[in-house]
XYZ file of N, CA and C in Angstrom:
525
model
N -0.802 95.544 -26.225
C -1.333 94.965 -27.442
C -2.846 94.838 -27.304
N -3.591 95.458 -28.180
C -5.046 95.408 -28.125
C -5.623 94.558 -29.249
N -4.765 93.894 -30.006
C -5.215 93.066 -31.113
C -6.034 91.885 -30.591
N -7.134 91.599 -31.286
C -8.013 90.508 -30.874
C -8.421 89.712 -32.105
N -8.470 88.394 -31.975
C -8.910 87.531 -33.059
C -10.222 86.872 -32.663
N -11.202 86.977 -33.551
C -12.496 86.337 -33.323
C -12.735 85.346 -34.454
N -13.027 84.116 -34.086
C -13.294 83.065 -35.062
C -14.778 82.709 -35.011
N -15.427 82.786 -36.165
C -16.867 82.559 -36.243
C -17.171 81.197 -36.852
N -18.419 80.793 -36.734
C -18.877 79.511 -37.263
C -18.725 79.491 -38.785
N -18.236 78.368 -39.301
C -18.168 78.144 -40.738
C -19.451 77.419 -41.138
N -20.296 78.083 -41.895
C -21.615 77.524 -42.209
C -21.514 76.226 -43.011
N -20.495 76.087 -43.863
C -20.337 74.840 -44.628
C -20.026 73.669 -43.710
N -19.113 73.871 -42.766
C -18.778 72.799 -41.824
C -19.973 72.453 -40.952
N -20.706 73.463 -40.499
C -21.880 73.224 -39.658
C -22.952 72.465 -40.427
N -23.160 72.827 -41.687
C -24.145 72.139 -42.511
C -23.737 70.688 -42.735
N -22.454 70.461 -42.973
C -21.952 69.098 -43.165
C -22.170 68.262 -41.902
N -21.904 68.835 -40.729
C -22.128 68.121 -39.471
C -23.610 67.813 -39.267
N -24.485 68.766 -39.614
C -25.926 68.547 -39.466
C -26.439 67.476 -40.428
N -25.935 67.465 -41.646
C -26.347 66.446 -42.614
C -25.895 65.068 -42.150
N -24.684 64.981 -41.617
C -24.191 63.713 -41.081
C -25.060 63.243 -39.917
N -25.399 64.155 -39.016
C -26.254 63.803 -37.874
C -27.639 63.368 -38.342
N -28.190 64.046 -39.353
C -29.498 63.667 -39.889
C -29.434 62.274 -40.514
N -28.350 61.972 -41.217
C -28.171 60.640 -41.797
C -28.110 59.557 -40.735
N -27.399 59.829 -39.658
C -27.323 58.863 -38.553
C -28.703 58.678 -37.923
N -29.455 59.766 -37.778
C -30.819 59.673 -37.222
C -31.716 58.816 -38.114
N -31.625 58.988 -39.415
C -32.432 58.194 -40.348
C -32.056 56.719 -40.246
N -30.767 56.436 -40.159
C -30.301 55.060 -39.998
C -30.828 54.460 -38.690
N -30.777 55.222 -37.613
C -31.280 54.744 -36.320
C -32.791 54.528 -36.339
N -33.521 55.368 -37.066
C -34.968 55.168 -37.206
C -35.238 53.846 -37.918
N -34.471 53.573 -38.972
C -34.612 52.301 -39.687
C -34.310 51.106 -38.796
N -33.241 51.194 -38.021
C -32.891 50.105 -37.097
C -33.985 49.924 -36.052
N -34.495 51.029 -35.533
C -35.551 50.955 -34.519
C -36.815 50.311 -35.095
N -37.230 50.749 -36.283
C -38.437 50.187 -36.899
C -38.267 48.702 -37.200
N -37.081 48.314 -37.643
C -36.801 46.896 -37.885
C -36.822 46.115 -36.570
N -36.285 46.715 -35.509
C -36.208 46.045 -34.204
C -37.575 45.837 -33.566
N -38.513 46.743 -33.822
C -39.853 46.572 -33.244
C -40.733 45.673 -34.114
N -40.177 45.132 -35.187
C -40.887 44.144 -35.989
C -41.762 44.695 -37.081
N -41.547 45.913 -37.490
C -42.385 46.518 -38.525
C -42.231 45.804 -39.868
N -41.043 45.307 -40.181
C -40.787 44.721 -41.496
C -40.965 43.204 -41.524
N -40.611 42.517 -40.426
C -40.659 41.054 -40.446
C -41.485 40.431 -39.318
N -42.073 41.230 -38.466
C -42.910 40.719 -37.389
C -42.149 40.212 -36.173
N -40.840 40.193 -36.217
C -40.010 39.758 -35.086
C -39.619 40.959 -34.240
N -39.858 40.866 -32.941
C -39.497 41.970 -32.046
C -38.156 41.666 -31.391
N -37.243 42.598 -31.495
C -35.912 42.476 -30.889
C -35.800 43.569 -29.827
N -36.033 43.190 -28.591
C -36.123 44.159 -27.492
C -34.810 44.907 -27.285
N -33.701 44.173 -27.188
C -32.415 44.819 -26.879
C -32.026 45.841 -27.943
N -32.130 45.442 -29.205
C -31.737 46.384 -30.259
C -32.736 47.540 -30.371
N -34.015 47.288 -30.062
C -35.003 48.373 -30.091
C -34.711 49.396 -28.998
N -34.386 48.913 -27.800
C -34.066 49.824 -26.697
C -32.790 50.596 -27.009
N -31.775 49.894 -27.497
C -30.505 50.544 -27.829
C -30.698 51.595 -28.921
N -31.335 51.206 -30.024
C -31.542 52.144 -31.135
C -32.427 53.310 -30.712
N -33.453 53.038 -29.919
C -34.339 54.106 -29.449
C -33.623 55.101 -28.555
N -32.785 54.591 -27.652
C -32.046 55.483 -26.745
C -31.050 56.344 -27.514
N -30.294 55.731 -28.402
C -29.315 56.490 -29.195
C -30.034 57.483 -30.104
N -31.178 57.075 -30.655
C -31.962 57.973 -31.510
C -32.427 59.202 -30.739
N -32.916 59.013 -29.527
C -33.354 60.157 -28.720
C -32.195 61.115 -28.441
N -31.042 60.568 -28.115
C -29.864 61.406 -27.862
C -29.471 62.165 -29.122
N -29.432 61.464 -30.257
C -29.051 62.110 -31.519
C -30.062 63.185 -31.926
N -31.344 62.911 -31.746
C -32.357 63.919 -32.082
C -32.228 65.149 -31.196
N -31.956 64.939 -29.908
C -31.741 66.064 -28.998
C -30.553 66.904 -29.465
N -29.440 66.241 -29.780
C -28.245 66.967 -30.230
C -28.481 67.657 -31.573
N -29.226 67.002 -32.462
C -29.521 67.574 -33.772
C -30.332 68.861 -33.637
N -31.404 68.818 -32.837
C -32.238 70.013 -32.677
C -31.519 71.107 -31.894
N -30.677 70.710 -30.960
C -29.874 71.693 -30.232
C -28.913 72.402 -31.197
N -28.312 71.640 -32.108
C -27.410 72.236 -33.098
C -28.171 73.165 -34.044
N -29.400 72.796 -34.403
C -30.214 73.673 -35.251
C -30.497 75.002 -34.561
N -30.806 74.953 -33.273
C -31.064 76.179 -32.516
C -29.790 77.016 -32.415
N -28.641 76.355 -32.221
C -27.372 77.074 -32.087
C -26.928 77.739 -33.389
N -27.484 77.312 -34.527
C -27.128 77.942 -35.801
C -27.497 79.421 -35.823
N -28.482 79.799 -35.027
C -28.898 81.200 -34.970
C -27.888 82.067 -34.224
N -27.022 81.438 -33.428
C -26.014 82.167 -32.657
C -24.916 82.654 -33.605
N -24.845 83.943 -33.805
C -23.864 84.526 -34.725
C -22.632 85.074 -34.002
N -22.531 84.825 -32.705
C -21.378 85.336 -31.953
C -20.127 84.517 -32.281
N -18.985 85.052 -31.924
C -17.706 84.391 -32.187
C -17.622 83.090 -31.405
N -17.124 82.038 -32.042
C -16.972 80.738 -31.389
C -15.707 80.712 -30.523
N -14.670 81.424 -30.959
C -13.425 81.535 -30.189
C -12.959 82.981 -30.257
N -12.568 83.534 -29.105
C -12.022 84.892 -29.029
C -10.674 84.804 -28.321
N -9.652 85.338 -28.976
C -8.300 85.360 -28.411
C -7.809 86.797 -28.366
N -7.262 87.210 -27.221
C -6.596 88.511 -27.140
C -5.409 88.395 -26.197
N -4.754 89.493 -25.923
C -3.515 89.456 -25.141
C -3.726 89.058 -23.688
N -4.922 89.210 -23.158
C -5.167 88.922 -21.742
C -5.823 87.565 -21.500
N -6.709 87.148 -22.416
C -7.453 85.925 -22.154
C -7.923 85.246 -23.438
N -8.547 84.082 -23.254
C -9.132 83.320 -24.357
C -10.513 82.831 -23.929
N -11.412 82.731 -24.899
C -12.776 82.255 -24.661
C -13.145 81.339 -25.816
N -13.794 80.221 -25.510
C -14.214 79.303 -26.560
C -15.618 78.786 -26.355
N -16.285 78.487 -27.472
C -17.629 77.905 -27.442
C -17.719 76.711 -28.381
N -16.603 76.043 -28.631
C -16.609 74.973 -29.621
C -16.831 73.592 -29.028
N -16.682 73.439 -27.728
C -16.976 72.179 -27.044
C -17.794 72.506 -25.797
N -18.544 71.536 -25.279
C -19.287 71.805 -24.038
C -18.369 72.241 -22.896
N -17.178 71.657 -22.831
C -16.228 72.014 -21.777
C -15.756 73.456 -21.922
N -15.354 73.844 -23.126
C -14.867 75.216 -23.319
C -15.994 76.232 -23.138
N -17.211 75.839 -23.487
C -18.359 76.732 -23.324
C -18.626 77.016 -21.847
N -18.611 75.977 -21.029
C -18.847 76.149 -19.590
C -17.660 76.801 -18.896
N -16.450 76.569 -19.410
C -15.244 77.109 -18.790
C -15.234 78.634 -18.838
N -15.633 79.197 -19.971
C -15.683 80.655 -20.096
C -14.319 81.261 -20.369
N -14.036 82.380 -19.725
C -12.803 83.134 -19.969
C -11.648 82.522 -19.188
N -10.548 82.279 -19.903
C -9.327 81.788 -19.265
C -8.218 82.808 -19.424
N -7.400 82.964 -18.403
C -6.285 83.917 -18.446
C -5.033 83.233 -18.977
N -4.300 83.923 -19.846
C -3.058 83.378 -20.384
C -2.025 83.148 -19.281
N -2.089 83.926 -18.203
C -1.137 83.772 -17.099
C -1.225 82.393 -16.454
N -2.378 81.755 -16.531
C -2.582 80.453 -15.900
C -2.267 79.279 -16.821
N -1.926 79.544 -18.072
C -1.669 78.477 -19.043
C -0.242 77.958 -18.876
N -0.110 76.625 -18.811
C 1.220 76.026 -18.703
C 1.637 75.316 -19.980
N 0.660 74.945 -20.830
C 0.990 74.234 -22.059
C -0.196 74.304 -23.014
N 0.109 74.212 -24.303
C -0.920 74.114 -25.339
C -0.488 73.005 -26.280
N -1.392 72.081 -26.576
C -1.038 70.967 -27.444
C -2.208 70.518 -28.293
N -1.902 69.628 -29.245
C -2.918 69.023 -30.095
C -3.177 67.606 -29.601
N -4.441 67.202 -29.567
C -4.798 65.869 -29.096
C -5.877 65.300 -30.009
N -5.611 64.121 -30.582
C -6.562 63.473 -31.485
C -7.588 62.696 -30.661
N -8.870 63.008 -30.867
C -9.962 62.316 -30.184
C -10.970 61.893 -31.241
N -11.088 60.602 -31.467
C -12.001 60.114 -32.499
C -11.603 60.676 -33.854
N -12.541 61.324 -34.532
C -12.264 61.910 -35.830
C -11.902 63.377 -35.767
N -11.696 63.901 -34.582
C -11.431 65.329 -34.407
C -10.087 65.531 -33.720
N -9.403 66.575 -34.098
C -8.172 66.965 -33.419
C -8.476 68.209 -32.605
N -8.236 68.121 -31.303
C -8.566 69.206 -30.383
C -7.317 69.960 -29.962
N -7.463 71.260 -29.760
C -6.406 72.067 -29.155
C -6.667 72.022 -27.656
N -5.690 71.497 -26.908
C -5.840 71.344 -25.461
C -5.005 72.412 -24.766
N -5.679 73.271 -24.013
C -5.013 74.318 -23.239
C -4.930 73.810 -21.801
N -3.703 73.670 -21.298
C -3.487 73.158 -19.944
C -3.354 74.324 -18.976
N -4.198 74.310 -17.953
C -4.244 75.370 -16.942
C -3.557 74.865 -15.677
N -2.586 75.629 -15.157
C -1.860 75.191 -13.963
C -2.408 75.784 -12.672
N -3.518 76.482 -12.724
C -4.136 77.065 -11.538
C -5.618 76.669 -11.507
N -5.912 75.361 -11.378
C -7.302 74.911 -11.515
C -8.245 75.397 -10.421
N -7.737 75.673 -9.234
C -8.625 76.102 -8.145
C -9.329 77.421 -8.474
N -8.688 78.253 -9.284
C -9.271 79.532 -9.695
C -10.538 79.329 -10.538
N -10.609 78.183 -11.228
C -11.711 77.916 -12.153
C -12.647 76.808 -11.658
N -12.460 76.351 -10.428
C -13.187 75.181 -9.913
C -14.701 75.359 -9.905
N -15.182 76.549 -9.620
C -16.630 76.748 -9.504
C -17.339 76.938 -10.846
N -16.610 76.978 -11.931
C -17.218 77.227 -13.247
C -17.805 75.979 -13.889
N -17.181 74.835 -13.637
C -17.556 73.623 -14.354
C -18.440 72.707 -13.513
N -19.452 72.085 -14.132
C -20.212 71.052 -13.425
C -19.289 69.878 -13.085
N -19.678 69.082 -12.126
C -18.825 68.004 -11.625
C -18.380 67.041 -12.732
N -19.290 66.664 -13.625
C -18.939 65.719 -14.690
C -17.864 66.297 -15.612
N -18.004 67.558 -16.002
C -16.999 68.189 -16.862
C -15.693 68.407 -16.107
N -15.784 68.748 -14.824
C -14.578 68.933 -14.010
C -13.785 67.628 -13.938
N -14.479 66.513 -13.688
C -13.808 65.217 -13.604
C -13.173 64.830 -14.931
N -13.780 65.234 -16.027
C -13.234 64.941 -17.345
C -11.989 65.785 -17.629
N -11.968 67.018 -17.167
C -10.890 67.951 -17.515
C -9.749 67.990 -16.504
N -10.025 67.659 -15.255
C -9.023 67.816 -14.196
C -8.131 66.583 -14.092
N -6.820 66.803 -14.033
C -5.840 65.736 -13.855
C -5.281 65.848 -12.439
N -5.644 64.898 -11.576
C -5.232 64.961 -10.169
C -3.728 64.804 -9.986
N -3.095 63.940 -10.789
C -1.659 63.691 -10.638
C -0.837 64.956 -10.863
N -1.212 65.738 -11.859
C -0.434 66.934 -12.194
C -1.058 68.217 -11.659
N -2.268 68.115 -11.089
C -3.015 69.276 -10.601
C -3.198 70.318 -11.713
N -3.630 69.816 -12.881
C -3.845 70.685 -14.041
C -5.244 70.457 -14.607
N -5.731 71.465 -15.271
C -7.036 71.429 -15.910
C -6.815 71.520 -17.418
N -7.383 70.584 -18.173
C -7.228 70.562 -19.625
C -8.519 71.020 -20.291
N -8.462 72.175 -20.936
C -9.625 72.742 -21.623
C -9.444 72.517 -23.119
N -10.420 71.829 -23.735
C -10.314 71.449 -25.134
C -11.124 72.372 -26.035
N -10.538 72.704 -27.181
C -11.199 73.540 -28.190
C -11.138 72.802 -29.523
N -12.252 72.787 -30.239
C -12.342 72.080 -31.510
C -12.379 73.068 -32.674
N -11.848 72.628 -33.804
C -11.925 73.461 -35.010
C -12.983 72.924 -35.971
N -13.806 71.982 -35.510
C -14.752 71.317 -36.404
C -15.862 72.221 -36.926
N -16.144 73.332 -36.264
C -17.219 74.197 -36.752
C -16.753 75.614 -37.078
N -15.457 75.833 -37.104
C -14.927 77.147 -37.490
C -14.075 76.994 -38.740
N -13.766 78.111 -39.383
C -13.069 78.086 -40.665
C -11.550 78.095 -40.499
N -11.051 77.262 -39.589
C -9.612 77.117 -39.362
C -9.354 75.640 -39.113
N -8.263 75.115 -39.666
C -7.932 73.718 -39.403
C -7.283 73.590 -38.022
N -7.154 72.371 -37.481
C -6.594 72.208 -36.133
C -5.191 72.798 -35.971
N -4.343 72.642 -36.977
C -2.990 73.196 -36.885
C -3.017 74.721 -36.850
N -3.884 75.323 -37.647
C -4.013 76.780 -37.638
C -4.539 77.297 -36.312
N -5.502 76.584 -35.729
C -6.034 76.968 -34.421
C -4.959 76.826 -33.348
N -4.179 75.751 -33.432
C -3.071 75.551 -32.492
C -2.068 76.700 -32.594
N -1.732 77.098 -33.819
C -0.787 78.206 -34.022
C -1.340 79.517 -33.459
N -2.634 79.763 -33.659
C -3.248 80.979 -33.107
C -3.170 80.992 -31.582
N -3.557 79.890 -30.949
C -3.495 79.810 -29.488
C -2.060 79.995 -29.005
N -1.125 79.309 -29.648
C 0.279 79.389 -29.232
C 0.830 80.796 -29.398
N 0.515 81.449 -30.506
C 1.053 82.795 -30.727
C 0.512 83.792 -29.701
N -0.777 83.714 -29.388
C -1.333 84.616 -28.373
C -0.756 84.321 -26.994
N -0.534 83.051 -26.694
C 0.052 82.683 -25.397
C 1.477 83.219 -25.291
N 2.259 83.054 -26.369
C 3.643 83.547 -26.370
C 3.684 85.070 -26.250
N 2.779 85.758 -26.955
C 2.745 87.225 -26.890
C 2.339 87.720 -25.502
N 1.518 86.947 -24.804
C 1.083 87.375 -23.470
C 2.209 87.273 -22.447
N 3.213 86.448 -22.729
C 4.345 86.279 -21.809
C 5.299 87.461 -21.842
N 5.290 88.188 -22.951
C 6.247 89.288 -23.140
C 5.879 90.491 -22.311
């Protein structure tokens, strides 16, 4: 089977995420300016530090997302031999995964997003790909499995459709 599915960025979803991030940044700027006493002359150190730190993080993520908009490559690629994703930092660093190493695929609700979680039963094969922080987040010591998460938040497929695509390719690879 040489059939391959490539899922690209949905510009409407990406624009909606960027507008939401810009709104949060504007709100944080207002909180920061209020905290440093611009409006009432009272300085609130804790809230100024908190708002300033969160604002810097949000601005970094916002500008990073703007730069990534130029990337026209597929966000998720599925074929009979492997899968590749770029929808989460974990899936981006993980790179190519082999269907032979997959033990389970499931849906997991995290905050406002539903993620497709691909469980890998051969984590030692992929140990050198992930930075320590991402490895600790994805690796389950009790079961000796690696959980790689893929999001549908920036592609033109809903979480259930993405789950069905992953499951169908995994099932076809077993045959």
